[in-house]
Short mmCIF file of C-alpha atoms in Angstrom, two decimals:
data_model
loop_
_atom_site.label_atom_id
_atom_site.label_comp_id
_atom_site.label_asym_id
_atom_site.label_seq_id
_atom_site.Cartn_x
_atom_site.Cartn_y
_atom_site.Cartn_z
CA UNK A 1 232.13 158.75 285.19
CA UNK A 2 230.85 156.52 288.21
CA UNK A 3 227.10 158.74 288.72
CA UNK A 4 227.14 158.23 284.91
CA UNK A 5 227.77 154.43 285.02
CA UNK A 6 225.12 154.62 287.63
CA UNK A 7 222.78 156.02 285.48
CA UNK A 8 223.50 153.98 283.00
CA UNK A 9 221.95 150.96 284.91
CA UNK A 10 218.67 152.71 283.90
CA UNK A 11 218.60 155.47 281.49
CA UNK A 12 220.23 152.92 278.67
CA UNK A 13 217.61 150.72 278.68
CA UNK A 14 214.42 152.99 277.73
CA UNK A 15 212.65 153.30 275.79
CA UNK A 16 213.39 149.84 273.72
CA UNK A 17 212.96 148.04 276.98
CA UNK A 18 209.57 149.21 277.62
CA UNK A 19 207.93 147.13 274.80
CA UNK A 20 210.29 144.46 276.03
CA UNK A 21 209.17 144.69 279.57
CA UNK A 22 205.51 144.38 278.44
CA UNK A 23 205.96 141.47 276.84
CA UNK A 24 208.17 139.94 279.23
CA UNK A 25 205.39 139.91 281.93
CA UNK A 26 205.75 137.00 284.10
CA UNK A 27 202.18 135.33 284.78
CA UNK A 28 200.75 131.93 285.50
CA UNK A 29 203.36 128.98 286.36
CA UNK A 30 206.32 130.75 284.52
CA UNK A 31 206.43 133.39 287.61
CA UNK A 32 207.51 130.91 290.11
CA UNK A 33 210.94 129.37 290.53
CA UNK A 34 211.26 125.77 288.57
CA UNK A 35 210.04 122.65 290.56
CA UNK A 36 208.03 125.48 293.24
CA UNK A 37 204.76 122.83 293.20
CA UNK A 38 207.19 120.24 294.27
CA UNK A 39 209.37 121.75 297.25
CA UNK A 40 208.59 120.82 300.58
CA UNK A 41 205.78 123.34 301.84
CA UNK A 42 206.23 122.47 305.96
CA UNK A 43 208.65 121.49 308.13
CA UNK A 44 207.55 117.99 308.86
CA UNK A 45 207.89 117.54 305.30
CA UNK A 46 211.57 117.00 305.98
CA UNK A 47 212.65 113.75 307.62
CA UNK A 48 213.19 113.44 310.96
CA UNK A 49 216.17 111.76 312.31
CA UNK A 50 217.10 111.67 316.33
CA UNK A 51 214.52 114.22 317.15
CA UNK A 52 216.11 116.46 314.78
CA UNK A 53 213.87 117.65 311.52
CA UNK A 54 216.96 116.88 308.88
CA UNK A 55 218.00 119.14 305.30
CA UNK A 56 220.07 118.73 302.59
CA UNK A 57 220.94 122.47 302.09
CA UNK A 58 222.86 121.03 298.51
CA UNK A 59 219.67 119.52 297.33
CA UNK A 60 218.14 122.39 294.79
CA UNK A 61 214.54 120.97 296.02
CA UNK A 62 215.21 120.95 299.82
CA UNK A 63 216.56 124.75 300.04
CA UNK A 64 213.65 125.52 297.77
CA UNK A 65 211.26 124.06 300.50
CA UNK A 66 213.12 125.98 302.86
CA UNK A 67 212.15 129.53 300.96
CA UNK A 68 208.61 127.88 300.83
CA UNK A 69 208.38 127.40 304.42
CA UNK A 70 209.70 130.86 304.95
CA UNK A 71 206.93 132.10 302.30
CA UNK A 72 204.41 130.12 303.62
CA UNK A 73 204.95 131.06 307.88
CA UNK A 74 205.49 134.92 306.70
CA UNK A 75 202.56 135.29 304.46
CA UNK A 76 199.97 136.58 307.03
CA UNK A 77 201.99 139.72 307.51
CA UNK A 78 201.90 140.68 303.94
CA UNK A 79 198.13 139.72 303.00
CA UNK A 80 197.49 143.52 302.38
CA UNK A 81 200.23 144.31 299.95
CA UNK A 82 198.95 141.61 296.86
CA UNK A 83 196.47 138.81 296.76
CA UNK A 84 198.20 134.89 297.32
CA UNK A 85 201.32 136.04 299.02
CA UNK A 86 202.24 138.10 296.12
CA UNK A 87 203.40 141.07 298.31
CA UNK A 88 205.38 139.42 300.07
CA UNK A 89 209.12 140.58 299.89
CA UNK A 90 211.03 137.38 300.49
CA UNK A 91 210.23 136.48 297.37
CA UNK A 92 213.41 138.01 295.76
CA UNK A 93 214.91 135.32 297.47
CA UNK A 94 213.76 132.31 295.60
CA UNK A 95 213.74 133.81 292.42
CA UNK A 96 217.15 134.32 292.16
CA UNK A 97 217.66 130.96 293.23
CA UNK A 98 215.19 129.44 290.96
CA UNK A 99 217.07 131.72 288.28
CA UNK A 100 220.50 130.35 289.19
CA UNK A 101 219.25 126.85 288.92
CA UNK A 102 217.47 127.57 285.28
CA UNK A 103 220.65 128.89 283.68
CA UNK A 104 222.88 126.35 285.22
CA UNK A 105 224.27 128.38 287.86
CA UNK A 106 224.44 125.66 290.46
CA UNK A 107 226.13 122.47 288.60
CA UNK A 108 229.27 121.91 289.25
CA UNK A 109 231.69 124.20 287.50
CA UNK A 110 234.49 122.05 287.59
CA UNK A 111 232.92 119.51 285.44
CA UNK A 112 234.16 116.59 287.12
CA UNK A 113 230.90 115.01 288.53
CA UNK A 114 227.52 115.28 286.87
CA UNK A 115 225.64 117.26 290.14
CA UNK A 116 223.52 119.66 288.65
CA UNK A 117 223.38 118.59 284.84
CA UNK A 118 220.15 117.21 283.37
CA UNK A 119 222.11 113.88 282.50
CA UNK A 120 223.15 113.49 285.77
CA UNK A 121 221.91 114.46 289.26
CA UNK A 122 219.58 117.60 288.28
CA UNK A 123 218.84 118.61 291.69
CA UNK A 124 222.11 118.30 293.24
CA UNK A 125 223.83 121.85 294.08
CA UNK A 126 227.44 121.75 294.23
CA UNK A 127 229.35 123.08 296.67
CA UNK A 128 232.22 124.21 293.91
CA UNK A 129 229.65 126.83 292.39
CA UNK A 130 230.08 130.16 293.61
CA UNK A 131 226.30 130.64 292.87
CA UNK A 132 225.31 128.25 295.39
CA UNK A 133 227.86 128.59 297.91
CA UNK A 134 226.74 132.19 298.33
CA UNK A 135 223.44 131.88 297.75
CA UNK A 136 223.60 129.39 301.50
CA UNK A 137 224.05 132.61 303.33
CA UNK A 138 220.26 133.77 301.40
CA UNK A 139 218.77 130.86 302.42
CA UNK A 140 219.90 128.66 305.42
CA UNK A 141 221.09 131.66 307.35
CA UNK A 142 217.79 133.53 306.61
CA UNK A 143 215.90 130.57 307.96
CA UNK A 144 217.97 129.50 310.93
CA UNK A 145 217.58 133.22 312.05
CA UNK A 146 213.49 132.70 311.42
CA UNK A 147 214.04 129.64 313.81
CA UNK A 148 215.55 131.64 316.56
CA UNK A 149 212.91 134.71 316.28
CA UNK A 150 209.63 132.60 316.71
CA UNK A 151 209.06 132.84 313.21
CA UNK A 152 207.56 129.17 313.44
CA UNK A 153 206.70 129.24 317.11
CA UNK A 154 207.41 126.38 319.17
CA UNK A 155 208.92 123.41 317.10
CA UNK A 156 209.03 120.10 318.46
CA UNK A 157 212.65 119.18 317.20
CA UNK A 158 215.66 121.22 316.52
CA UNK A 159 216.73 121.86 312.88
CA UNK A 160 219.82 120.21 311.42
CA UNK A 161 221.21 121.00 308.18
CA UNK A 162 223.37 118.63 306.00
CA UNK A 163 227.00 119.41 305.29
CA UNK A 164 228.48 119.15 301.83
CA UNK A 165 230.71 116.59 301.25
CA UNK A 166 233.73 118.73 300.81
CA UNK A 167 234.59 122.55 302.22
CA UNK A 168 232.36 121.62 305.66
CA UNK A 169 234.39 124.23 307.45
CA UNK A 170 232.80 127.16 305.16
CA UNK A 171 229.35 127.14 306.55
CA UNK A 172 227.16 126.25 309.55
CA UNK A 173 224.42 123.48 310.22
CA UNK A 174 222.46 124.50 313.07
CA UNK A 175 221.08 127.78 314.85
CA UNK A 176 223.45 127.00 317.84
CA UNK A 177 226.41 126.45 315.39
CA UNK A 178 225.77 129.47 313.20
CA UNK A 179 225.02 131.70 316.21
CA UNK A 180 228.81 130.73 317.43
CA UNK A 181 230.24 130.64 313.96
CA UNK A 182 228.54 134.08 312.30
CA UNK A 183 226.62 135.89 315.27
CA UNK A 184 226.32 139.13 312.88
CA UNK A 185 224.58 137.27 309.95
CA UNK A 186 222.12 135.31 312.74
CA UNK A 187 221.39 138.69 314.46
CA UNK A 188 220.52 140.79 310.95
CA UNK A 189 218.27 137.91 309.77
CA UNK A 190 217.09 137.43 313.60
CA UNK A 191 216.24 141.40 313.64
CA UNK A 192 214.04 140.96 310.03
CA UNK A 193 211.81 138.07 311.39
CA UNK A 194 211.07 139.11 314.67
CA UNK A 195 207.54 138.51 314.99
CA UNK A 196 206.71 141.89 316.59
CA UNK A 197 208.56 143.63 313.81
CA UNK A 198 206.26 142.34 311.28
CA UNK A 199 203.14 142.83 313.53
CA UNK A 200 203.16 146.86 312.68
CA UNK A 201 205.34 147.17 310.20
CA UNK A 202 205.98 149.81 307.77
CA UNK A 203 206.62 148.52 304.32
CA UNK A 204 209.46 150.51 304.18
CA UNK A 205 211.41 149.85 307.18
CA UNK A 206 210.71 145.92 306.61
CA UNK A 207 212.85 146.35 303.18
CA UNK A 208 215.47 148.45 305.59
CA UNK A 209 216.29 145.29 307.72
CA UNK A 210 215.34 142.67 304.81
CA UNK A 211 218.03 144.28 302.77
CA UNK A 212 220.51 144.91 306.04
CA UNK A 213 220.55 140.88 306.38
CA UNK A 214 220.78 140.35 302.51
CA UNK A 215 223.87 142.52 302.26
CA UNK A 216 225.77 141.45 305.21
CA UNK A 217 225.45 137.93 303.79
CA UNK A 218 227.01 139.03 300.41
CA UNK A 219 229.79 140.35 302.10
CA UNK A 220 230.40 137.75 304.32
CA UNK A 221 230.47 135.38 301.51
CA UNK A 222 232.57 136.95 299.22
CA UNK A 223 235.80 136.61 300.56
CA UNK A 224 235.07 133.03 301.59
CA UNK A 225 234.16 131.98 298.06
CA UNK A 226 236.61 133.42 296.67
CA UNK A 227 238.13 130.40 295.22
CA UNK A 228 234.79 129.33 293.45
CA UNK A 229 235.42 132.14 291.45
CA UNK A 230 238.26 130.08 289.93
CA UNK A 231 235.99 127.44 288.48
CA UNK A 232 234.46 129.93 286.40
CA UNK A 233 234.80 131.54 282.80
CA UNK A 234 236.48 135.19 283.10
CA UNK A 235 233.34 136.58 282.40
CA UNK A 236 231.10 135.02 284.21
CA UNK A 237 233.16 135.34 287.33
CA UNK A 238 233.40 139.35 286.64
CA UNK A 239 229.19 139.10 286.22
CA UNK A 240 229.16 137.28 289.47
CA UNK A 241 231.34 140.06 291.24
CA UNK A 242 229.50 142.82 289.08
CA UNK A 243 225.93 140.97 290.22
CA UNK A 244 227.18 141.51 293.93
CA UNK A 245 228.25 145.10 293.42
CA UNK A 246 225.31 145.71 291.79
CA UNK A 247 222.81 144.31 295.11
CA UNK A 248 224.59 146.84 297.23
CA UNK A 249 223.22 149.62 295.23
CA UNK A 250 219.86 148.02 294.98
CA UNK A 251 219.02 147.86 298.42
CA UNK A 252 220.39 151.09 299.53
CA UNK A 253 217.29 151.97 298.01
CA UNK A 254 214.63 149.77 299.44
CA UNK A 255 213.57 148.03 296.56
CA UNK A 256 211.03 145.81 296.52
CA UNK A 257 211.30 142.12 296.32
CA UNK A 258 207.57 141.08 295.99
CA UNK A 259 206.72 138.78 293.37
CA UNK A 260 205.78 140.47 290.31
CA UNK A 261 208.57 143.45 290.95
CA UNK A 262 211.57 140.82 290.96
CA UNK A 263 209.74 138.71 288.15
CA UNK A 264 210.04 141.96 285.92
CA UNK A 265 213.74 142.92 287.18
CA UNK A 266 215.08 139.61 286.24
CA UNK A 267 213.59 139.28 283.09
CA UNK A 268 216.94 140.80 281.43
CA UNK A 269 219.30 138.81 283.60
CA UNK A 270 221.32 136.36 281.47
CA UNK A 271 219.73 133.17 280.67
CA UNK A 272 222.74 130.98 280.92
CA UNK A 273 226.23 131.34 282.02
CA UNK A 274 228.81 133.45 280.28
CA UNK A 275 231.73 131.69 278.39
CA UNK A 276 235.11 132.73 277.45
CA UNK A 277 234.29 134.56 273.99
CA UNK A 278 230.99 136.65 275.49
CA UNK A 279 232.48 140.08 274.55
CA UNK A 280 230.04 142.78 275.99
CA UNK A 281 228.25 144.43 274.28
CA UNK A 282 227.32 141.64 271.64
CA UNK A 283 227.10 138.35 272.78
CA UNK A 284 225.07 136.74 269.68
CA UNK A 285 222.07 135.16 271.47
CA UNK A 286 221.12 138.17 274.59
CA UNK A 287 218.65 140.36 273.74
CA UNK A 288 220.47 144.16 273.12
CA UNK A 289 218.73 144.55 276.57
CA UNK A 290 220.48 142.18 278.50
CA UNK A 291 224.06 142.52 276.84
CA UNK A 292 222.96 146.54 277.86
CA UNK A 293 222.01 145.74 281.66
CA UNK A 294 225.67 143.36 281.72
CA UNK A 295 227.66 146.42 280.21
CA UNK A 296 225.60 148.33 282.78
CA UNK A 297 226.40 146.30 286.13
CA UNK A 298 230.12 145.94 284.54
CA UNK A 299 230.49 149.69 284.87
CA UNK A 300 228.90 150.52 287.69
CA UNK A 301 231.77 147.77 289.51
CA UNK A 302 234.88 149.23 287.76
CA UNK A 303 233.08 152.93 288.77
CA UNK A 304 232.93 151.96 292.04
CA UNK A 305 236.28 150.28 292.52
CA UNK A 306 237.86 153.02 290.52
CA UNK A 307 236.51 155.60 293.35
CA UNK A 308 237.92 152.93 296.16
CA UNK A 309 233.89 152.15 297.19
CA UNK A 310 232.98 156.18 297.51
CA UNK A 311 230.62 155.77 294.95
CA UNK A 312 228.44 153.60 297.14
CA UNK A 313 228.81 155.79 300.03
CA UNK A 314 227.49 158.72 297.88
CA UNK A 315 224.69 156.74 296.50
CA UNK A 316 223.82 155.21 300.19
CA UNK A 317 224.33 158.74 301.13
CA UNK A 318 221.83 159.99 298.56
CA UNK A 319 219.56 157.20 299.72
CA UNK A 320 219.20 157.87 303.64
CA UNK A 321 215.84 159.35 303.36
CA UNK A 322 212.48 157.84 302.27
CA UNK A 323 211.98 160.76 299.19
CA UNK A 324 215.66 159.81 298.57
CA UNK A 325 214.71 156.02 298.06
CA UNK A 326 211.77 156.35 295.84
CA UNK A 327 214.08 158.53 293.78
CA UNK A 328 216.63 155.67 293.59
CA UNK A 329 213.75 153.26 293.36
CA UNK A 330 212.39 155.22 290.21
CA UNK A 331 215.49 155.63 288.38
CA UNK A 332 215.80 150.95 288.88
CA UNK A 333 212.60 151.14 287.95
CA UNK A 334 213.01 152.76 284.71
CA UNK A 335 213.85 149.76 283.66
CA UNK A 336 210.41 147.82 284.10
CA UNK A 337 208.21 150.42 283.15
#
């Protein structure tokens, strides 16, 4: 049942997907994340407040400068894999958070202040969403860990990042402060942007330590956050946990997080949150395609938990060489092409 649910993921969505995925190409301003043109591009950009460059991490616009910076500073090692930075594989990265912030992923859950809503503070991320919340350890940890390995060369003040105005004691502001607080997250995301990493690189073992960093910040956010989760409709908290299942799987294969790759791969994520009364597999206004990937990602989690997590290990396993990963990569693929 569990290889099956695996399968699943891909097999179910050909060959009606195909058509979809043709017409679901992602071009012009539509393949960036919302409000990209207006995100902070460098790091003076940011104030500057007692010598220290200063960011609201809970501003949707300031951690999308942040990705922009990274974008930007990591571009010339990806000029050969796709014309204006298109290569380059931190662009999963914003995506997902641009994604999150289009279907409302960020507002507050809770409903009792108006961060996030369109009526209200737009830009504002709360720090009650799960979404965001995790999504801190794919962003400011990814960057402070750029600070520390040269990324930006030498910067002429240190880096301080905002707190939230509630749960402070759930993440870190600074590199010193993270590096004391979550050494292993600093180190994986350290290890990615090292500069002499990128200076020979293989494609494929950039992807290896990209997706290393990615993963241990999923699982060092889950149990922390696991009180968002309470916020949340029942199934939109199960697509959360199925969503970070699912990104174990993923990069166990290397996939790759360029620009037009994730752009394609997200076209069938859901395009707003789930609410009590989405029964899979026919919520009303999802395409069959994306009620098909959510019944997908939904298996694949029970599959995995029903096997006590040795479905992964087979599938990691099955992965551990680079003619395993293309395989892997081929079968997530099927459902783009």
């Amino acid at each position: 049942f569990g290889i099956h649910a695996l399968l699943v993921v891909t097999v179910t969505l050909s060959p009606v997907a195909a058509a979809a995925w043709s017409e679901n190409d992602v071009t012009g301003e539509d393949a960036y994340p919302p409000l990209w043109d207006l995100a902070p591009e460098n790091l003076l950009d940011f104030p500057v407040k007692d010598n220290k460059i200063v960011i609201s991490a809970w501003s949707y616009q300031e951690r999308l400068g942040v990705y922009k910076i990274l974008l930007n500073a990591s571009a010339k090692y990806f000029g050969a894999f796709g014309p204006q930075n298109g290569g380059n594989i931190l662009w999963g990265l914003p995506l997902q958070h641009g994604w999150q912030f289009r279907t409302g992923r960020l507002a507050d859950p809770s409903g009792v202040t108006s961060c996030g809503y369109e009526n209200g503070e737009h830009l504002c991320q709360s720090v009650k969403s799960w979404w965001s919340c995790m999504n801190y350890y794919l962003a400011i940890i990814p960057f402070l860990g750029a600070v520390e390995a040269g990324l930006f060369g030498q910067l002429p003040y240190e880096i301080e990042i905002l707190p939230p105005e509630e749960q402070k004691d759930d993440f870190c502001y600074s590199v010193k402060d993270c590096w004391s607080r979550m050494p292993k997250l600093m180190e994986d995301w350290k290890a990615f942007f090292e500069v002499n990493n990128f200076s020979s690189f293989k494609l494929d073992d950039a992807l290896g330590l990209m997706w290393k960093a990615h993963t241990t910040s999923i699982a060092y956010g889950l149990p922390k956050f696991q009180d968002r989760l309470k916020y949340l409709s029942d199934p939109e908290a199960n697509f959360g946990k199925d969503w970070a299942n699912a990104v174990d799987f993923i990069a166990a294969t290397h996939f790759c997080t360029d620009l037009p790759t994730t752009n394609n791969f997200q076209a069938f994520l859901p395009q707003r949150m789930l609410v009590e009364g989405d029964f899979l597999p026919s919520i009303s206004d999802f395409s069959p395609e994306q009620n098909k990937v959510l019944v997908s990602l939904r298996a694949l989690y029970k599959a995995n938990k029903l096997t006590g997590g040795l479905l992964l290990k087979l599938w990691q396993k099955a992965m551990s060489t680079e003619a395993g990963r293309e395989k892997g990569r081929k079968l997530i693929e099927g459902l783009t092409s």
